[in-house]
Amino acid sequence: MNAHESAQYDTLIVQEVAPRDGLQIEPTWVETADKIALIDALSTAGFTRIEAGSFVSPKAVPALRDGEAVFQGIRRHSGVIFVALVPNLKGAERALASGADELNLVMSASQTHNRANMRMSCEASLEAFGDIVALAKRSGVRLNATVATAFGCPFEGSIDEARVFAIVDAYREMGIEGVTLADTTGMANPRQVARMVRRALDRLPPHALTLHFHNTRGLGLANVLAAYEAGARRFDAALGGLGGCPFAPGASGNICTEDLVNMCEQMGIPTGIDLPKLIALSRTLPALLGHDVPGQVAKAGRNCDLHPVPHAVPA
Ligand code: COA
Ligand code: ZN
């Protein structure tokens, strides 16, 4: 890719979510020190945003029950915003006490998934967000809110787009700056994504909109490209393609960060992320977690990682 080609594209901002979405579904306990080491390594790879953990009920997600120790143990970098996912006021208080830079509030567009995930109705979630927003405004912390199952629900099937945008409007009216549209179980397709991104950008500036895709049905990067071409600029992704919601049947990994960064490099879309560093870090995951991970580029190498020609090949 030459400089002229790459100059015509806007930067794609990647928020790394492996420490939160990636680890929340892992059956093997990851030691606090290992979580901190992973986040510290990610912090030096060029990310400007890392979702470093969640402050949810430890009974709901035992894998992330050490959120306080993780946030307090990580090395801070002036250029990196450390985000915490929170479901309720108690979670917001814990996140603020632990020094999170941004709170990511979550509810589902699907009433059924919200009850499975948050054990309450959408109305109850939204009402609780009012108290969180008031707390956040007093403390000066940044705010983002996610609409989960925005592109489809594993229980209800398709989700009315008007319902998704009514929630987006409610978030904005509450004073929440950032909004994430999440495809919790990989049900989105590129045409649907392009249409919904255009509708979202009628309401929000591009820097305030994040797309969160899972690769459950193999459409993750196709959806990224459709979203980018429709004007979206911020995407969640997880190292190694880890991730999944423990309360959504059939959930599987987020789009894989190194696969996304590799695609962007090949297309001349800048991300500011150090791909060799990311690949090296991704290759440490199987030993940490005790299983293979879905990402492709850490296995295949970059396009420029060439192989010696076998002796048997005729000249
Ligand atoms: N952090 C720590 N503990 C919390 C908590 C939080 N944010 N919110 C609630 N709790 C505790 C309560 O103190 C109570 O503890 P106790 O049993 O020792 O008294 C217990 O959890 C139940 O509290 P309650 O308010 O009745 O919660 P619930 O059982 O109805 O669950 C949620 C509601 C939202 C707390 C829970 O469903 C949850 O954490 N969901 C998040 C799931 C998730 O992370 N999904 C993936 C990311 S989208
Ligand atoms: Zn997710």
PDB file of C-alpha atoms in Angstrom, residues 6 31 105 116 148 249 257:
ATOM      1  CA  SER A   6      -3.352   5.213   2.656  1.00  0.00           C
ATOM      2  CA  GLU A  31      -5.006 -14.649  37.755  1.00  0.00           C
ATOM      3  CA  LEU A 105     -23.578   1.060  30.564  1.00  0.00           C
ATOM      4  CA  ALA A 116     -31.458 -13.138  31.002  1.00  0.00           C
ATOM      5  CA  ALA A 148     -26.930  -5.119  23.116  1.00  0.00           C
ATOM      6  CA  PRO A 249     -26.936 -19.198  24.079  1.00  0.00           C
ATOM      7  CA  THR A 257      -8.264  -7.462  16.812  1.00  0.00           C
TER       8      THR A 257
END
